[in-house]
PDB file of C-alpha atoms in Angstrom:
ATOM      1  CA  MET A   1       0.000   0.000   0.000  1.00 72.00           C
ATOM      2  CA  GLN A   2       1.325   3.415  -0.959  1.00 72.00           C
ATOM      3  CA  LEU A   3       0.621   5.863   1.833  1.00 77.00           C
ATOM      4  CA  GLU A   4      -0.330   9.465   1.171  1.00 73.00           C
ATOM      5  CA  SER A   5       2.710  10.689   3.089  1.00 73.00           C
ATOM      6  CA  GLY A   6       5.148   8.690   0.954  1.00 76.00           C
ATOM      7  CA  PRO A   7       6.230   5.405   2.605  1.00 81.00           C
ATOM      8  CA  ARG A   8       4.940   2.006   1.503  1.00 83.00           C
ATOM      9  CA  LEU A   9       3.367  -0.660   3.665  1.00 81.00           C
ATOM     10  CA  LEU A  10       3.819  -4.279   2.644  1.00 83.00           C
ATOM     11  CA  ALA A  11       1.680  -7.260   3.612  1.00 84.00           C
ATOM     12  CA  PHE A  12       2.034 -10.895   2.652  1.00 82.00           C
ATOM     13  CA  PRO A  13      -1.067 -13.022   2.083  1.00 81.00           C
ATOM     14  CA  LEU A  14      -2.141 -15.892   4.291  1.00 82.00           C
ATOM     15  CA  PRO A  15      -2.740 -19.325   2.699  1.00 83.00           C
ATOM     16  CA  ASP A  16      -6.380 -18.393   2.006  1.00 82.00           C
ATOM     17  CA  GLY A  17      -5.279 -15.160   0.227  1.00 77.00           C
ATOM     18  CA  ALA A  18      -6.315 -12.750   2.977  1.00 81.00           C
ATOM     19  CA  PHE A  19      -4.007  -9.961   4.129  1.00 80.00           C
ATOM     20  CA  SER A  20      -4.239  -6.993   6.485  1.00 80.00           C
ATOM     21  CA  PHE A  21      -2.363  -3.835   7.414  1.00 79.00           C
ATOM     22  CA  ALA A  22      -1.883  -2.700  10.995  1.00 79.00           C
ATOM     23  CA  GLU A  23      -1.918   0.946  12.113  1.00 77.00           C
ATOM     24  CA  VAL A  24      -2.756   2.658   8.827  1.00 78.00           C
ATOM     25  CA  PRO A  25      -2.758   6.450   9.336  1.00 80.00           C
ATOM     26  CA  ALA A  26      -5.736   8.580   8.294  1.00 80.00           C
ATOM     27  CA  GLY A  27      -5.709   9.863   4.724  1.00 82.00           C
ATOM     28  CA  VAL A  28      -6.157   8.730   1.134  1.00 83.00           C
ATOM     29  CA  HIS A  29      -3.933   5.806   0.178  1.00 84.00           C
ATOM     30  CA  THR A  30      -3.457   3.602  -2.882  1.00 85.00           C
ATOM     31  CA  LEU A  31      -3.625  -0.192  -2.646  1.00 84.00           C
ATOM     32  CA  THR A  32      -1.928  -2.216  -5.382  1.00 84.00           C
ATOM     33  CA  VAL A  33      -1.798  -6.004  -5.446  1.00 83.00           C
ATOM     34  CA  ASP A  34       1.230  -7.577  -7.104  1.00 83.00           C
ATOM     35  CA  VAL A  35       0.906 -11.249  -7.996  1.00 83.00           C
ATOM     36  CA  LEU A  36       3.087 -12.932 -10.574  1.00 84.00           C
ATOM     37  CA  GLY A  37       1.059 -13.598 -13.717  1.00 86.00           C
ATOM     38  CA  LEU A  38      -2.147 -11.749 -12.691  1.00 86.00           C
ATOM     39  CA  ILE A  39      -3.413  -8.175 -13.015  1.00 86.00           C
ATOM     40  CA  TYR A  40      -5.477  -6.790 -10.116  1.00 83.00           C
ATOM     41  CA  PRO A  41      -7.347  -3.470  -9.985  1.00 83.00           C
ATOM     42  CA  THR A  42      -5.793  -0.535  -8.154  1.00 85.00           C
ATOM     43  CA  VAL A  43      -7.919   0.596  -5.190  1.00 85.00           C
ATOM     44  CA  ARG A  44      -8.045   4.044  -3.593  1.00 85.00           C
ATOM     45  CA  LEU A  45      -8.626   3.799   0.162  1.00 82.00           C
ATOM     46  CA  ASP A  46      -9.969   6.684   2.228  1.00 82.00           C
ATOM     47  CA  VAL A  47      -9.203   6.171   5.925  1.00 81.00           C
ATOM     48  CA  ALA A  48     -10.937   8.930   7.888  1.00 78.00           C
ATOM     49  CA  VAL A  49     -10.556   9.812  11.560  1.00 64.00           C
ATOM     50  CA  THR A  50     -14.222  10.834  11.753  1.00 64.00           C
ATOM     51  CA  ARG A  51     -15.329   7.329  10.780  1.00 68.00           C
ATOM     52  CA  LYS A  52     -13.293   5.748  13.600  1.00 69.00           C
ATOM     53  CA  GLY A  53     -11.096   3.525  11.413  1.00 63.00           C
ATOM     54  CA  LYS A  54     -13.741   2.651   8.846  1.00 75.00           C
ATOM     55  CA  VAL A  55     -12.418   2.516   5.298  1.00 79.00           C
ATOM     56  CA  ALA A  56     -14.093   3.701   2.105  1.00 78.00           C
ATOM     57  CA  ALA A  57     -12.688   1.979  -1.004  1.00 81.00           C
ATOM     58  CA  VAL A  58     -13.119   2.966  -4.671  1.00 81.00           C
ATOM     59  CA  ALA A  59     -11.561   1.404  -7.766  1.00 80.00           C
ATOM     60  CA  ALA A  60      -8.911   3.880  -8.919  1.00 79.00           C
ATOM     61  CA  ASP A  61      -8.698   2.479 -12.467  1.00 74.00           C
ATOM     62  CA  ALA A  62     -12.216   3.575 -13.473  1.00 72.00           C
ATOM     63  CA  SER A  63     -13.592   7.084 -13.057  1.00 73.00           C
ATOM     64  CA  GLY A  64     -17.018   7.293 -11.442  1.00 73.00           C
ATOM     65  CA  ALA A  65     -16.781   3.752 -10.086  1.00 74.00           C
ATOM     66  CA  PRO A  66     -19.057   2.828  -7.161  1.00 76.00           C
ATOM     67  CA  ALA A  67     -17.669   2.241  -3.683  1.00 79.00           C
ATOM     68  CA  LEU A  68     -16.373  -1.283  -3.037  1.00 80.00           C
ATOM     69  CA  PRO A  69     -17.839  -3.278  -0.133  1.00 78.00           C
ATOM     70  CA  TYR A  70     -15.819  -3.756   3.031  1.00 76.00           C
ATOM     71  CA  PRO A  71     -13.961  -6.111   3.596  1.00 78.00           C
ATOM     72  CA  LEU A  72     -12.444  -5.871   0.145  1.00 79.00           C
ATOM     73  CA  LEU A  73     -12.693  -8.862  -2.142  1.00 81.00           C
ATOM     74  CA  LEU A  74     -10.404  -8.305  -5.117  1.00 81.00           C
ATOM     75  CA  ARG A  75     -10.472 -10.490  -8.195  1.00 82.00           C
ATOM     76  CA  PRO A  76      -7.859 -10.339 -10.968  1.00 83.00           C
ATOM     77  CA  TYR A  77      -8.773  -8.654 -14.253  1.00 82.00           C
ATOM     78  CA  SER A  78      -6.770 -11.030 -16.392  1.00 87.00           C
ATOM     79  CA  ARG A  79      -3.618 -13.036 -16.793  1.00 87.00           C
ATOM     80  CA  ILE A  80      -0.409 -11.411 -17.953  1.00 85.00           C
ATOM     81  CA  GLU A  81       0.848 -12.734 -21.275  1.00 82.00           C
ATOM     82  CA  TYR A  82       4.626 -12.522 -21.197  1.00 80.00           C
ATOM     83  CA  PHE A  83       5.180 -14.014 -24.641  1.00 83.00           C
ATOM     84  CA  GLU A  84       3.346 -13.696 -27.922  1.00 83.00           C
ATOM     85  CA  LYS A  85       1.579 -16.817 -29.064  1.00 84.00           C
ATOM     86  CA  ARG A  86       3.285 -18.475 -31.988  1.00 87.00           C
ATOM     87  CA  GLN A  87       1.481 -17.963 -35.265  1.00 87.00           C
ATOM     88  CA  PRO A  88       0.433 -21.123 -37.120  1.00 92.00           C
ATOM     89  CA  PHE A  89       2.230 -21.994 -40.354  1.00 91.00           C
ATOM     90  CA  SER A  90       0.868 -20.185 -43.396  1.00 92.00           C
ATOM     91  CA  LEU A  91       2.012 -21.082 -46.893  1.00 91.00           C
ATOM     92  CA  TRP A  92       1.013 -17.653 -48.212  1.00 92.00           C
ATOM     93  CA  ALA A  93       3.061 -15.889 -45.505  1.00 91.00           C
ATOM     94  CA  PHE A  94       6.022 -18.150 -46.319  1.00 90.00           C
ATOM     95  CA  LEU A  95       5.802 -17.358 -50.041  1.00 91.00           C
ATOM     96  CA  LYS A  96       5.897 -13.625 -49.298  1.00 93.00           C
ATOM     97  CA  THR A  97       9.285 -13.917 -47.583  1.00 94.00           C
ATOM     98  CA  PRO A  98      12.491 -13.647 -49.637  1.00 95.00           C
ATOM     99  CA  TYR A  99      13.277 -17.300 -48.966  1.00 94.00           C
ATOM    100  CA  GLY A 100       9.799 -18.295 -50.154  1.00 93.00           C
ATOM    101  CA  MET A 101      10.191 -16.247 -53.349  1.00 94.00           C
ATOM    102  CA  MET A 102      13.509 -17.949 -54.076  1.00 95.00           C
ATOM    103  CA  ALA A 103      11.956 -21.376 -53.503  1.00 93.00           C
ATOM    104  CA  ALA A 104       9.002 -20.528 -55.787  1.00 92.00           C
ATOM    105  CA  PHE A 105      11.375 -19.340 -58.524  1.00 93.00           C
ATOM    106  CA  MET A 106      13.414 -22.529 -58.181  1.00 93.00           C
ATOM    107  CA  VAL A 107      10.284 -24.689 -58.549  1.00 92.00           C
ATOM    108  CA  PHE A 108       9.244 -22.596 -61.567  1.00 92.00           C
ATOM    109  CA  SER A 109      12.737 -22.994 -63.101  1.00 90.00           C
ATOM    110  CA  VAL A 110      12.876 -26.744 -62.579  1.00 90.00           C
ATOM    111  CA  PHE A 111       9.348 -27.735 -63.594  1.00 89.00           C
ATOM    112  CA  ILE A 112       7.818 -25.011 -65.807  1.00 88.00           C
ATOM    113  CA  MET A 113      10.684 -23.489 -67.797  1.00 85.00           C
ATOM    114  CA  PRO A 114      11.772 -26.770 -69.459  1.00 82.00           C
ATOM    115  CA  LYS A 115       8.238 -27.071 -70.871  1.00 82.00           C
ATOM    116  CA  LEU A 116       8.519 -23.559 -72.313  1.00 82.00           C
ATOM    117  CA  LYS A 117      11.712 -24.400 -74.213  1.00 78.00           C
ATOM    118  CA  VAL A 118      11.204 -24.848 -77.958  1.00 79.00           C
ATOM    119  CA  ASP A 119      13.423 -27.245 -79.904  1.00 82.00           C
ATOM    120  CA  PRO A 120      15.182 -25.441 -82.817  1.00 85.00           C
ATOM    121  CA  GLU A 121      13.988 -28.059 -85.331  1.00 89.00           C
ATOM    122  CA  GLU A 122      10.397 -27.736 -84.080  1.00 86.00           C
ATOM    123  CA  TYR A 123      10.713 -23.965 -84.351  1.00 86.00           C
ATOM    124  CA  LYS A 124      11.836 -24.185 -88.019  1.00 90.00           C
ATOM    125  CA  GLU A 125       8.948 -26.563 -88.740  1.00 91.00           C
ATOM    126  CA  MET A 126       6.423 -24.206 -87.113  1.00 88.00           C
ATOM    127  CA  MET A 127       7.763 -21.261 -89.131  1.00 90.00           C
ATOM    128  CA  ALA A 128       7.580 -23.279 -92.351  1.00 93.00           C
ATOM    129  CA  ASP A 129       3.950 -24.243 -91.589  1.00 92.00           C
ATOM    130  CA  ARG A 130       3.130 -20.607 -90.945  1.00 91.00           C
ATOM    131  CA  GLU A 131       4.719 -19.544 -94.236  1.00 92.00           C
ATOM    132  CA  ARG A 132       2.744 -22.202 -96.117  1.00 91.00           C
ATOM    133  CA  GLU A 133      -0.485 -20.959 -94.546  1.00 91.00           C
ATOM    134  CA  ARG A 134       0.307 -17.366 -95.517  1.00 90.00           C
ATOM    135  CA  SER A 135       1.263 -18.227 -99.099  1.00 88.00           C
ATOM    136  CA  GLY A 136      -1.819 -20.445 -99.470  1.00 81.00           C
ATOM    137  CA  ASN A 137      -4.133 -17.682 -98.314  1.00 78.00           C
ATOM    138  CA  SER A 138      -2.593 -15.092-100.616  1.00 68.00           C
ATOM    139  CA  GLY A 139      -3.472 -17.118-103.776  1.00 58.00           C
ATOM    140  CA  GLY A 140      -5.852 -15.481-106.310  1.00 51.00           C
ATOM    141  CA  ASN A 141      -9.120 -17.196-105.498  1.00 52.00           C
ATOM    142  CA  GLY A 142      -9.195 -16.975-101.784  1.00 49.00           C
ATOM    143  CA  GLY A 143      -7.096 -19.833-100.651  1.00 48.00           C
ATOM    144  CA  GLY A 144      -6.157 -23.426-100.797  1.00 48.00           C
ATOM    145  CA  GLY A 145      -6.099 -24.005-104.551  1.00 48.00           C
ATOM    146  CA  GLY A 146      -9.738 -25.005-104.538  1.00 48.00           C
ATOM    147  CA  GLY A 147     -10.421 -23.865-108.138  1.00 47.00           C
ATOM    148  CA  GLN A 148     -12.520 -25.900-110.622  1.00 49.00           C
ATOM    149  CA  ARG A 149     -10.985 -27.977-113.429  1.00 49.00           C
ATOM    150  CA  ARG A 150     -12.377 -28.039-116.888  1.00 51.00           C
ATOM    151  CA  ARG A 151     -12.886 -31.256-118.703  1.00 51.00           C
ATOM    152  CA  SER A 152     -12.247 -31.522-122.326  1.00 54.00           C
ATOM    153  CA  ASP A 153     -14.249 -34.063-124.334  1.00 49.00           C
TER     154      ASP A 153
END
């Protein structure tokens, strides 16, 4: 507990989790609970002389919070996550990394590029076929030598 005048009071919990402070002076004090792995709310305590040792407690984390019942029963807000959870494997995320791009290019080079390669002899044959198609279409009667023959009797 952080006292209004500056010093701190420490208390260790009993096996059931209860703790108490002896001889707390009058004033407004701040109670913080430190437990490894848990987050507890901060409580503002108002110890007044006029109330003969009675304590008024309000959650200091939230503005306009209602008064807490006495004796205080504090529950943790949440657990503290010290480490980030490991992300599951994602093929798309892997492919976006430089190593993934290199692996994708290697797979492309090994499996796809050989299929794109044209044999020089096949290339000459394709060009010759194309030339024959062009020369056949440029004939006088519209292609293919499909003219009529005359018979002589």
